[in-house]
């Protein structure tokens, strides 16, 4: 078990519906990371932007972008995390992949599809929460709109890190800032949010605000708005253990069952 987990966050603009160009620019950003890290996190739908044109840009689990993630993970000796559009059994998913350097892939299909943009009409919602055990850390990865639903993120698995990959637009960025902090406090965990910047094809503006909060809700890394940036944050297991043992807030949580 590692006492520290070093995570690289990539806040970037995305080229609309162009996986080849996005893979190229993200490769350059990954190669710019000078420190040794354990995990590299990319935004939601990092290969295409947040498009509903799934029929034209969807890939399979044997496609080029998944293969690219496996190569990057192997070369950097770090897990690569991000979501992309996957076609499987004649169904489309906004699927988060956690790809380990060994090539092992963990998947999570976005549970809360974004009805305001019609995502629910194109993509099938997932039904299973994912907890990844990596280097002695328990990580719960979720996607964008999931952030608004605390019951789904509720820490009943004793996870250490909650992370969100997103395309969260500027007009509602206050909610993003506030909810990331709330999820950290209520779950007594590190909470990480990776958001994109730039404009998409519909002129929706994304201003970033990628950040990491500790168990007490303190912001330990914050990115400048409206700017591409790569940052590295170090998470400490002792920080989690100390405050959970001292405060014991998770011991007092209510017990209930989440129905399908």
Coordinates of N, CA and C in Angstrom, one line a residue:
X1 N 0.8 -1.2 0.0 CA 0.0 0.0 0.0 C 0.9 1.2 0.0
X2 N 0.5 2.2 -0.9 CA 1.3 3.5 -0.9 C 0.6 4.5 0.0
X3 N 1.4 5.1 0.8 CA 0.9 6.2 1.7 C 0.5 7.4 1.0
X4 N 1.2 7.6 -0.2 CA 0.8 8.8 -1.0 C 0.3 8.3 -2.4
X5 N -0.5 9.1 -3.0 CA -1.0 8.9 -4.4 C -0.8 10.2 -5.1
X6 N 0.0 10.2 -6.2 CA 0.2 11.4 -7.0 C -0.7 11.3 -8.2
X7 N -1.4 12.4 -8.4 CA -2.4 12.4 -9.4 C -2.2 13.7 -10.3
X8 N -2.2 13.4 -11.6 CA -2.1 14.5 -12.6 C -3.4 14.9 -13.1
X9 N -3.8 16.1 -13.1 CA -5.1 16.6 -13.6 C -4.8 17.4 -14.9
X10 N -5.6 17.0 -16.0 CA -5.4 17.7 -17.3 C -6.7 18.5 -17.6
X11 N -6.6 19.8 -17.5 CA -7.7 20.7 -17.9 C -7.4 21.2 -19.3
X12 N -8.2 20.9 -20.2 CA -7.9 21.1 -21.6 C -9.1 21.5 -22.4
X13 N -8.9 22.2 -23.5 CA -9.9 22.4 -24.6 C -10.0 21.1 -25.3
X14 N -11.1 20.9 -26.0 CA -11.3 19.7 -26.8 C -11.8 20.1 -28.2
X15 N -11.3 19.3 -29.2 CA -11.6 19.5 -30.6 C -12.9 18.8 -30.9
X16 N -13.9 19.5 -31.4 CA -15.3 18.9 -31.6 C -15.3 17.7 -32.5
X17 N -15.7 16.5 -31.9 CA -15.9 15.3 -32.7 C -14.7 14.9 -33.5
X18 N -13.5 15.1 -32.9 CA -12.3 14.7 -33.7 C -11.4 13.9 -32.7
X19 N -11.6 12.6 -32.6 CA -10.8 11.8 -31.7 C -9.3 11.8 -32.0
X20 N -9.0 11.8 -33.3 CA -7.5 11.8 -33.7 C -6.8 13.1 -33.1
X21 N -7.4 14.2 -33.3 CA -6.8 15.5 -32.9 C -6.7 15.5 -31.4
X22 N -7.8 15.1 -30.7 CA -7.8 15.1 -29.3 C -6.8 14.2 -28.7
X23 N -6.6 13.0 -29.3 CA -5.6 12.1 -28.8 C -4.2 12.7 -29.0
X24 N -4.0 13.4 -30.1 CA -2.7 14.0 -30.3 C -2.4 15.1 -29.3
X25 N -3.3 16.0 -29.1 CA -3.0 17.1 -28.1 C -2.9 16.6 -26.7
X26 N -3.7 15.5 -26.3 CA -3.6 15.0 -25.0 C -2.3 14.2 -24.8
X27 N -1.9 13.6 -25.8 CA -0.6 12.9 -25.8 C 0.5 13.9 -25.4
X28 N 0.5 15.1 -26.1 CA 1.5 16.1 -25.8 C 1.4 16.6 -24.4
X29 N 0.2 16.8 -23.9 CA 0.0 17.2 -22.5 C 0.5 16.2 -21.5
X30 N 0.2 14.9 -21.8 CA 0.7 13.8 -20.9 C 2.2 13.8 -20.9
X31 N 2.8 14.0 -22.0 CA 4.3 13.9 -22.1 C 4.9 15.1 -21.5
X32 N 4.1 16.2 -21.2 CA 4.7 17.4 -20.6 C 4.8 17.2 -19.0
X33 N 4.2 16.2 -18.5 CA 4.2 15.9 -17.1 C 5.6 15.5 -16.7
X34 N 6.3 16.3 -15.9 CA 7.7 16.0 -15.6 C 7.9 15.2 -14.4
X35 N 6.8 15.1 -13.5 CA 6.9 14.4 -12.3 C 6.4 12.9 -12.5
X36 N 6.9 12.0 -11.7 CA 6.3 10.7 -11.7 C 5.0 10.7 -11.0
X37 N 3.9 10.2 -11.6 CA 2.6 10.2 -11.1 C 2.0 8.8 -11.1
X38 N 0.9 8.6 -10.4 CA 0.3 7.3 -10.3 C -1.0 7.2 -11.2
X39 N -1.6 8.4 -11.3 CA -2.9 8.5 -12.0 C -2.9 9.7 -12.8
X40 N -3.4 9.7 -14.1 CA -3.6 10.8 -14.9 C -5.1 10.9 -15.3
X41 N -5.7 12.1 -15.0 CA -7.2 12.2 -15.3 C -7.5 13.2 -16.4
X42 N -8.3 12.7 -17.3 CA -8.8 13.5 -18.5 C -10.2 13.9 -18.3
X43 N -10.7 14.9 -19.0 CA -12.2 15.3 -18.9 C -13.1 14.2 -19.4
X44 N -14.4 14.5 -19.2 CA -15.5 13.7 -19.8 C -15.5 13.8 -21.3
X45 N -15.8 12.7 -22.0 CA -15.8 12.6 -23.5 C -14.6 13.3 -24.0
X46 N -13.4 13.0 -23.5 CA -12.2 13.7 -23.9 C -11.8 13.5 -25.4
X47 N -12.4 12.5 -26.1 CA -12.0 12.3 -27.5 C -12.9 13.1 -28.5
X48 N -14.0 13.6 -28.0 CA -15.0 14.2 -28.9 C -15.6 15.5 -28.4
X49 N -15.5 15.8 -27.2 CA -16.4 16.8 -26.6 C -17.8 16.2 -26.3
X50 N -18.6 17.0 -25.6 CA -19.9 16.5 -25.1 C -20.9 16.5 -26.2
X51 N -20.8 15.6 -27.1 CA -21.7 15.5 -28.3 C -22.8 14.4 -28.1
X52 N -24.0 14.7 -28.7 CA -25.0 13.7 -28.8 C -25.0 13.0 -30.1
X53 N -24.0 13.2 -30.9 CA -23.9 12.6 -32.2 C -23.2 11.3 -32.1
X54 N -23.7 10.4 -31.2 CA -23.0 9.2 -30.9 C -22.8 8.3 -32.1
X55 N -23.8 8.2 -33.0 CA -23.8 7.3 -34.1 C -22.5 7.5 -35.0
X56 N -22.1 8.8 -35.1 CA -21.0 9.2 -36.0 C -19.6 9.0 -35.3
X57 N -19.5 9.1 -34.0 CA -18.2 9.2 -33.4 C -18.0 8.1 -32.3
X58 N -19.0 7.2 -32.1 CA -18.8 6.2 -31.1 C -17.7 5.2 -31.5
X59 N -17.0 4.7 -30.5 CA -16.0 3.6 -30.7 C -16.4 2.4 -29.9
X60 N -15.7 1.3 -30.2 CA -15.9 0.1 -29.4 C -14.7 0.0 -28.4
X61 N -14.8 -1.0 -27.5 CA -13.8 -1.3 -26.5 C -12.5 -1.8 -27.2
X62 N -12.6 -2.1 -28.5 CA -11.4 -2.6 -29.3 C -11.0 -1.4 -30.2
X63 N -11.5 -0.2 -30.0 CA -11.2 0.9 -30.9 C -9.9 1.6 -30.6
X64 N -9.7 2.6 -31.4 CA -8.4 3.3 -31.4 C -8.2 4.1 -30.0
X65 N -9.2 4.7 -29.5 CA -9.0 5.5 -28.3 C -8.7 4.6 -27.1
X66 N -9.4 3.5 -27.0 CA -9.1 2.6 -25.8 C -7.7 2.0 -26.0
X67 N -7.3 1.7 -27.2 CA -5.9 1.2 -27.4 C -4.9 2.3 -27.1
X68 N -5.3 3.6 -27.4 CA -4.4 4.7 -27.1 C -4.3 4.9 -25.6
X69 N -5.3 4.7 -24.8 CA -5.3 4.8 -23.4 C -4.4 3.7 -22.8
X70 N -4.4 2.5 -23.3 CA -3.6 1.4 -22.9 C -2.1 1.7 -23.1
X71 N -1.8 2.3 -24.3 CA -0.4 2.6 -24.6 C 0.1 3.7 -23.7
X72 N -0.7 4.8 -23.5 CA -0.3 5.9 -22.6 C -0.1 5.4 -21.2
X73 N -1.0 4.5 -20.7 CA -0.8 4.0 -19.4 C 0.5 3.1 -19.2
X74 N 0.7 2.3 -20.2 CA 2.0 1.5 -20.2 C 3.2 2.4 -20.3
X75 N 3.2 3.4 -21.1 CA 4.4 4.2 -21.3 C 4.7 5.1 -20.1
X76 N 3.6 5.6 -19.5 CA 3.8 6.5 -18.3 C 3.9 5.7 -17.0
X77 N 3.5 4.5 -17.0 CA 3.4 3.7 -15.8 C 2.4 4.3 -14.8
X78 N 1.4 4.9 -15.4 CA 0.3 5.5 -14.6 C -1.0 5.1 -15.1
X79 N -2.0 5.0 -14.3 CA -3.4 4.8 -14.7 C -3.9 6.0 -15.5
X80 N -4.6 5.8 -16.6 CA -5.3 6.8 -17.3 C -6.8 6.7 -17.1
X81 N -7.4 7.9 -16.8 CA -8.8 7.9 -16.5 C -9.5 9.0 -17.4
X82 N -10.7 8.6 -17.9 CA -11.4 9.6 -18.7 C -12.6 8.9 -19.3
X83 N -13.6 9.6 -19.8 CA -14.8 9.0 -20.4 C -14.8 9.3 -21.9
X84 N -15.4 8.3 -22.6 CA -15.6 8.5 -24.1 C -16.9 7.8 -24.5
X85 N -17.3 7.9 -25.7 CA -18.5 7.3 -26.2 C -18.2 5.9 -26.7
X86 N -18.9 5.0 -26.1 CA -18.7 3.6 -26.4 C -20.0 3.0 -27.0
X87 N -19.8 2.2 -28.1 CA -20.9 1.5 -28.7 C -20.8 0.0 -28.3
X88 N -21.8 -0.5 -27.8 CA -21.8 -1.9 -27.3 C -23.2 -2.5 -27.4
X89 N -23.3 -3.7 -28.1 CA -24.6 -4.3 -28.2 C -25.7 -3.4 -28.7
X90 N -25.3 -2.6 -29.7 CA -26.3 -1.7 -30.4 C -26.8 -0.6 -29.4
X91 N -26.0 -0.3 -28.4 CA -26.3 0.7 -27.4 C -25.1 1.6 -27.2
X92 N -25.4 2.9 -26.9 CA -24.3 3.9 -26.6 C -24.2 4.2 -25.1
X93 N -23.0 4.3 -24.7 CA -22.7 4.6 -23.3 C -21.7 5.7 -23.2
X94 N -21.9 6.6 -22.2 CA -20.9 7.6 -21.8 C -20.1 6.8 -20.8
X95 N -19.0 6.2 -21.2 CA -18.3 5.2 -20.4 C -17.0 5.8 -19.9
X96 N -16.8 5.8 -18.6 CA -15.5 6.1 -18.0 C -14.7 4.9 -17.9
X97 N -13.4 5.0 -18.3 CA -12.4 3.9 -18.3 C -11.3 4.3 -17.3
X98 N -11.0 3.4 -16.5 CA -9.8 3.5 -15.6 C -8.8 2.4 -16.1
X99 N -7.8 2.8 -16.8 CA -6.9 1.9 -17.5 C -5.6 1.8 -16.7
X100 N -5.3 0.7 -16.1 CA -4.0 0.5 -15.4 C -2.8 0.3 -16.3
X101 N -1.6 0.5 -15.9 CA -0.4 0.3 -16.7 C -0.3 -1.1 -17.2
X102 N -0.9 -2.1 -16.4 CA -0.9 -3.5 -16.8 C -1.8 -3.8 -18.0
X103 N -2.6 -2.8 -18.4 CA -3.6 -3.0 -19.4 C -5.0 -3.4 -18.9
X104 N -5.1 -3.6 -17.6 CA -6.4 -4.0 -17.0 C -7.3 -2.7 -17.0
X105 N -8.6 -2.9 -17.5 CA -9.5 -1.8 -17.6 C -10.7 -2.0 -16.7
X106 N -11.0 -1.0 -15.9 CA -12.2 -0.9 -15.1 C -13.2 0.1 -15.8
X107 N -14.4 -0.2 -15.9 CA -15.4 0.6 -16.6 C -16.5 1.1 -15.7
X108 N -17.0 2.3 -15.9 CA -18.2 2.8 -15.2 C -19.0 3.5 -16.3
X109 N -20.3 3.1 -16.4 CA -21.2 3.8 -17.3 C -22.0 4.9 -16.5
X110 N -21.9 6.1 -17.0 CA -22.5 7.3 -16.4 C -23.9 7.0 -15.9
X111 N -24.2 7.1 -14.6 CA -25.5 6.7 -14.0 C -26.5 7.8 -14.4
X112 N -26.2 9.1 -14.2 CA -27.2 10.1 -14.4 C -26.9 10.8 -15.7
X113 N -27.6 10.4 -16.7 CA -27.5 11.1 -18.1 C -28.2 12.4 -18.0
X114 N -27.6 13.4 -18.7 CA -28.0 14.8 -18.5 C -29.2 15.1 -19.4
X115 N -30.4 15.1 -18.8 CA -31.6 15.3 -19.5 C -31.7 16.6 -20.2
X116 N -31.2 17.7 -19.6 CA -31.3 19.0 -20.1 C -30.7 19.1 -21.5
X117 N -29.7 18.2 -21.8 CA -29.1 18.2 -23.1 C -29.6 17.0 -24.0
X118 N -30.5 16.3 -23.5 CA -31.0 15.1 -24.2 C -30.1 13.9 -24.2
X119 N -29.2 13.9 -23.2 CA -28.3 12.7 -23.1 C -29.0 11.4 -22.9
X120 N -30.1 11.5 -22.1 CA -30.9 10.4 -21.8 C -31.6 9.7 -23.0
X121 N -31.7 10.5 -24.1 CA -32.4 10.0 -25.3 C -31.4 9.3 -26.2
X122 N -30.1 9.5 -25.9 CA -29.1 8.9 -26.8 C -28.3 7.8 -26.1
X123 N -28.0 8.0 -24.8 CA -27.1 7.1 -24.1 C -27.9 6.3 -23.0
X124 N -27.5 5.1 -22.9 CA -28.1 4.2 -21.8 C -27.4 4.5 -20.5
X125 N -28.2 4.7 -19.5 CA -27.6 5.0 -18.1 C -27.0 3.7 -17.5
X126 N -25.9 3.9 -16.8 CA -25.4 2.8 -16.1 C -26.2 2.5 -14.8
X127 N -25.9 1.4 -14.2 CA -26.6 1.0 -13.0 C -25.7 0.5 -11.9
X128 N -24.4 0.4 -12.1 CA -23.4 -0.1 -11.1 C -22.4 0.9 -10.8
X129 N -22.2 1.1 -9.5 CA -21.1 2.0 -9.0 C -19.8 1.2 -9.1
X130 N -18.7 2.0 -9.4 CA -17.4 1.4 -9.5 C -16.5 1.8 -8.4
X131 N -15.8 0.9 -7.7 CA -14.8 1.2 -6.8 C -13.5 0.5 -7.3
X132 N -12.5 1.3 -7.6 CA -11.2 0.7 -8.1 C -10.3 0.7 -6.9
X133 N -9.7 -0.5 -6.8 CA -8.6 -0.6 -5.8 C -7.3 -0.6 -6.5
X134 N -6.5 0.5 -6.3 CA -5.3 0.7 -7.0 C -4.2 1.2 -6.1
X135 N -3.1 0.5 -6.0 CA -2.0 0.8 -5.2 C -2.3 1.0 -3.7
X136 N -3.3 0.3 -3.3 CA -3.7 0.4 -1.9 C -4.7 1.5 -1.6
X137 N -5.2 2.1 -2.6 CA -6.2 3.2 -2.5 C -7.5 2.7 -3.1
X138 N -8.6 3.1 -2.5 CA -9.9 2.8 -3.1 C -10.5 4.1 -3.7
X139 N -10.8 4.0 -5.0 CA -11.1 5.2 -5.8 C -12.5 5.0 -6.4
X140 N -13.4 6.0 -6.3 CA -14.7 6.0 -6.8 C -14.8 7.0 -7.9
X141 N -14.8 6.6 -9.2 CA -14.9 7.5 -10.3 C -16.3 7.7 -10.8
X142 N -16.7 9.0 -11.0 CA -18.0 9.3 -11.5 C -17.9 10.3 -12.6
X143 N -19.1 10.6 -13.2 CA -19.1 11.5 -14.4 C -20.0 12.6 -14.3
X144 N -19.5 13.8 -14.4 CA -20.2 15.1 -14.5 C -21.5 15.2 -13.8
X145 N -22.7 15.0 -14.4 CA -24.0 15.2 -13.8 C -24.2 14.4 -12.6
X146 N -23.5 13.3 -12.4 CA -23.5 12.5 -11.2 C -23.2 13.3 -10.0
X147 N -22.5 14.4 -10.1 CA -22.1 15.3 -9.0 C -23.3 15.8 -8.3
X148 N -24.4 16.0 -9.0 CA -25.6 16.6 -8.3 C -26.4 15.6 -7.5
X149 N -26.0 14.4 -7.4 CA -26.8 13.3 -6.7 C -25.9 12.7 -5.6
X150 N -26.0 13.2 -4.4 CA -25.2 12.7 -3.3 C -25.4 11.3 -2.9
X151 N -26.6 10.8 -3.1 CA -26.9 9.5 -2.6 C -26.1 8.5 -3.4
X152 N -25.9 8.7 -4.7 CA -25.2 7.8 -5.6 C -23.7 7.8 -5.2
X153 N -23.2 8.9 -4.7 CA -21.8 9.0 -4.3 C -21.5 8.6 -2.9
X154 N -22.6 8.4 -2.2 CA -22.5 8.1 -0.7 C -21.4 7.1 -0.4
X155 N -20.6 7.4 0.6 CA -19.4 6.6 0.9 C -19.7 5.4 1.8
X156 N -20.3 4.4 1.2 CA -20.6 3.2 2.0 C -19.6 2.1 1.8
X157 N -18.6 2.4 0.9 CA -17.6 1.4 0.6 C -16.2 1.8 1.3
X158 N -16.2 2.8 2.1 CA -15.0 3.3 2.7 C -13.9 3.6 1.7
X159 N -14.3 4.3 0.6 CA -13.4 4.7 -0.4 C -12.6 5.9 0.1
X160 N -11.4 6.1 -0.6 CA -10.5 7.2 -0.2 C -10.6 8.4 -1.1
X161 N -10.9 8.2 -2.4 CA -10.9 9.3 -3.4 C -12.2 9.2 -4.2
X162 N -12.8 10.3 -4.3 CA -14.0 10.5 -5.2 C -13.6 11.4 -6.3
X163 N -13.8 11.0 -7.6 CA -13.3 11.8 -8.7 C -14.4 12.0 -9.7
X164 N -14.5 13.2 -10.3 CA -15.5 13.4 -11.3 C -14.8 14.0 -12.6
X165 N -15.1 13.4 -13.7 CA -14.6 13.9 -15.0 C -15.8 14.6 -15.6
X166 N -15.6 15.8 -16.2 CA -16.8 16.6 -16.6 C -16.6 17.5 -17.8
X167 N -17.8 17.8 -18.4 CA -17.9 19.0 -19.3 C -19.0 19.8 -18.7
X168 N -18.6 20.6 -17.7 CA -19.5 21.4 -16.9 C -19.5 22.9 -17.3
X169 N -20.6 23.4 -17.8 CA -20.6 24.7 -18.5 C -20.5 25.9 -17.5
X170 N -20.0 27.0 -18.0 CA -19.7 28.2 -17.2 C -20.9 28.7 -16.5
X171 N -22.1 28.8 -17.1 CA -23.3 29.4 -16.3 C -23.6 28.7 -15.0
X172 N -23.2 27.4 -14.8 CA -23.5 26.7 -13.6 C -22.3 26.3 -12.8
X173 N -21.2 27.1 -13.0 CA -19.9 26.7 -12.4 C -19.9 26.9 -10.9
X174 N -20.8 27.8 -10.4 CA -20.9 27.9 -8.9 C -21.3 26.6 -8.3
X175 N -22.2 25.9 -8.9 CA -22.7 24.6 -8.4 C -21.6 23.6 -8.4
X176 N -20.8 23.6 -9.5 CA -19.6 22.7 -9.6 C -18.7 22.9 -8.4
X177 N -18.3 24.2 -8.2 CA -17.4 24.5 -7.1 C -18.0 24.1 -5.7
X178 N -19.2 24.4 -5.5 CA -19.9 24.1 -4.2 C -20.1 22.6 -4.0
X179 N -20.5 21.9 -5.0 CA -20.8 20.5 -4.8 C -19.5 19.6 -4.7
X180 N -18.5 20.0 -5.4 CA -17.2 19.2 -5.2 C -16.8 19.3 -3.7
X181 N -16.8 20.5 -3.2 CA -16.5 20.7 -1.8 C -17.4 19.9 -0.8
X182 N -18.7 19.9 -1.1 CA -19.7 19.2 -0.3 C -19.5 17.7 -0.3
X183 N -19.2 17.2 -1.5 CA -18.9 15.7 -1.6 C -17.7 15.3 -0.8
X184 N -16.7 16.2 -0.8 CA -15.5 15.8 0.0 C -15.9 15.8 1.5
X185 N -16.6 16.8 2.0 CA -16.9 17.0 3.4 C -17.8 15.8 3.9
X186 N -18.9 15.6 3.1 CA -19.9 14.6 3.6 C -19.4 13.2 3.5
X187 N -18.4 12.9 2.6 CA -17.9 11.5 2.5 C -16.5 11.4 3.1
X188 N -16.0 12.4 3.8 CA -14.7 12.4 4.4 C -13.6 11.7 3.5
X189 N -13.5 12.3 2.3 CA -12.6 11.7 1.3 C -12.0 12.9 0.6
X190 N -10.9 12.6 -0.2 CA -10.5 13.5 -1.2 C -11.5 13.6 -2.3
X191 N -11.8 14.7 -2.8 CA -12.7 14.9 -4.0 C -12.0 15.7 -5.1
X192 N -11.9 15.1 -6.3 CA -11.2 15.7 -7.4 C -12.2 15.9 -8.5
X193 N -12.2 17.1 -9.1 CA -13.0 17.4 -10.3 C -12.2 17.9 -11.5
X194 N -12.3 17.2 -12.6 CA -11.6 17.6 -13.8 C -12.6 18.1 -14.8
X195 N -12.5 19.4 -15.2 CA -13.5 20.0 -16.2 C -12.7 20.5 -17.4
X196 N -13.3 20.6 -18.5 CA -12.7 21.1 -19.7 C -12.8 22.7 -19.8
X197 N -12.1 23.3 -20.7 CA -12.2 24.7 -21.0 C -12.6 24.8 -22.5
X198 N -12.9 26.1 -22.9 CA -13.1 26.4 -24.3 C -14.6 26.4 -24.7
X199 N -14.8 26.5 -26.0 CA -16.2 26.5 -26.6 C -16.4 25.2 -27.4
X200 N -17.7 24.7 -27.3 CA -18.0 23.6 -28.1 C -18.7 24.1 -29.4
X201 N -19.2 23.1 -30.2 CA -19.8 23.5 -31.5 C -21.1 24.3 -31.3
X202 N -21.8 24.2 -30.2 CA -23.0 24.9 -30.0 C -22.7 26.2 -29.2
X203 N -21.4 26.6 -29.1 CA -21.0 27.8 -28.4 C -21.2 27.8 -26.9
X204 N -21.4 26.6 -26.4 CA -21.4 26.5 -24.9 C -20.0 26.7 -24.4
X205 N -19.9 27.5 -23.3 CA -18.5 27.9 -22.8 C -18.2 27.1 -21.6
X206 N -17.0 26.6 -21.5 CA -16.5 25.8 -20.4 C -15.3 26.5 -19.8
X207 N -15.3 26.7 -18.5 CA -14.3 27.6 -17.9 C -13.3 26.8 -16.9
X208 N -13.4 25.5 -16.9 CA -12.5 24.7 -16.1 C -12.9 24.6 -14.7
X209 N -12.1 25.3 -13.8 CA -12.3 25.3 -12.3 C -12.1 23.9 -11.8
X210 N -11.1 23.1 -12.5 CA -10.7 21.8 -11.9 C -10.1 22.1 -10.6
X211 N -10.3 21.1 -9.7 CA -9.9 21.3 -8.3 C -9.8 20.0 -7.5
X212 N -9.1 20.1 -6.4 CA -9.1 18.9 -5.5 C -9.3 19.5 -4.0
X213 N -10.2 18.8 -3.3 CA -10.5 19.1 -1.9 C -10.2 18.0 -1.0
X214 N -9.7 18.3 0.2 CA -9.4 17.3 1.2 C -10.6 16.9 2.0
X215 N -10.4 16.0 3.0 CA -11.4 15.5 3.8 C -12.2 16.6 4.5
X216 N -11.6 17.7 4.9 CA -12.3 18.8 5.6 C -12.9 19.8 4.6
X217 N -12.7 19.6 3.3 CA -13.3 20.5 2.3 C -12.3 21.7 2.0
X218 N -11.1 21.5 2.4 CA -10.1 22.5 2.0 C -9.6 22.3 0.6
X219 N -9.5 23.4 -0.2 CA -9.1 23.2 -1.6 C -7.5 23.2 -1.6
X220 N -7.0 22.1 -2.1 CA -5.5 21.9 -2.0 C -4.9 22.1 -3.4
X221 N -5.7 22.1 -4.4 CA -5.2 22.6 -5.7 C -6.4 23.1 -6.5
X222 N -6.2 24.3 -7.2 CA -7.2 24.9 -8.0 C -6.6 25.4 -9.2
X223 N -7.2 25.2 -10.4 CA -6.7 25.6 -11.6 C -7.3 27.0 -12.0
X224 N -6.5 27.7 -12.7 CA -7.0 29.0 -13.2 C -8.1 28.8 -14.2
X225 N -9.1 29.7 -14.2 CA -10.3 29.5 -15.1 C -9.9 29.8 -16.5
X226 N -10.6 29.2 -17.5 CA -10.5 29.5 -18.9 C -9.0 29.3 -19.5
X227 N -8.3 28.4 -18.9 CA -6.9 28.2 -19.3 C -6.6 26.7 -19.3
X228 N -5.9 26.2 -20.3 CA -5.4 24.9 -20.3 C -4.3 24.8 -19.3
X229 N -4.3 23.7 -18.6 CA -3.4 23.6 -17.5 C -3.2 22.1 -17.1
X230 N -2.0 21.7 -16.7 CA -1.7 20.4 -16.2 C -1.1 20.6 -14.8
X231 N -1.7 20.0 -13.8 CA -1.2 20.1 -12.4 C -1.1 18.7 -11.8
X232 N -0.3 18.7 -10.7 CA -0.1 17.4 -10.0 C -0.4 17.7 -8.5
X233 N -1.2 16.8 -7.9 CA -1.6 16.9 -6.5 C -1.2 15.6 -5.8
X234 N -0.7 15.7 -4.6 CA -0.3 14.5 -3.8 C -1.3 14.3 -2.7
X235 N -1.9 13.1 -2.7 CA -2.9 12.8 -1.7 C -2.2 11.9 -0.6
X236 N -2.6 12.2 0.7 CA -1.9 11.5 1.8 C -2.9 10.6 2.5
X237 N -2.6 9.3 2.7 CA -3.4 8.4 3.4 C -3.6 8.8 4.8
X238 N -2.5 9.3 5.4 CA -2.5 9.7 6.8 C -3.5 10.8 7.1
X239 N -3.7 11.7 6.1 CA -4.7 12.7 6.3 C -6.1 12.1 6.4
X240 N -6.4 11.2 5.6 CA -7.7 10.5 5.7 C -7.9 9.8 7.0
X241 N -6.9 9.0 7.3 CA -7.0 8.2 8.6 C -7.1 9.0 9.8
X242 N -6.3 10.1 9.9 CA -6.3 10.9 11.1 C -7.7 11.5 11.3
X243 N -8.3 12.1 10.3 CA -9.6 12.8 10.6 C -10.7 11.8 10.7
X244 N -10.7 10.7 10.0 CA -11.8 9.7 10.1 C -11.7 9.1 11.5
X245 N -10.6 8.9 12.1 CA -10.4 8.3 13.4 C -10.7 9.3 14.5
X246 N -10.4 10.6 14.2 CA -10.6 11.6 15.2 C -12.1 12.0 15.3
X247 N -12.7 12.2 14.1 CA -14.1 12.8 14.1 C -15.2 11.7 14.0
X248 N -14.9 10.6 13.3 CA -15.8 9.4 13.2 C -17.2 9.8 12.6
X249 N -17.2 10.8 11.8 CA -18.5 11.2 11.2 C -19.2 10.1 10.4
X250 N -18.4 9.3 9.6 CA -19.0 8.3 8.8 C -19.6 7.2 9.6
X251 N -19.2 7.0 10.9 CA -19.8 6.0 11.7 C -21.3 6.3 12.0
X252 N -21.7 7.6 11.9 CA -23.0 8.0 12.2 C -24.0 8.1 11.0
X253 N -23.5 7.7 9.9 CA -24.4 7.8 8.7 C -25.6 6.9 8.8
X254 N -26.7 7.3 8.2 CA -27.9 6.6 8.1 C -27.8 5.3 7.2
X255 N -28.5 4.3 7.6 CA -28.5 3.1 6.8 C -29.8 3.0 6.0
X256 N -29.6 2.8 4.7 CA -30.8 2.6 3.8 C -30.3 1.9 2.5
X257 N -31.3 1.4 1.8 CA -30.9 0.7 0.5 C -31.3 1.5 -0.7
X258 N -30.4 1.6 -1.6 CA -30.7 2.4 -2.9 C -31.3 1.4 -3.9
X259 N -32.5 1.6 -4.2 CA -33.3 0.8 -5.2 C -32.9 1.1 -6.6
X260 N -33.0 0.1 -7.5 CA -32.7 0.4 -9.0 C -33.6 1.5 -9.5

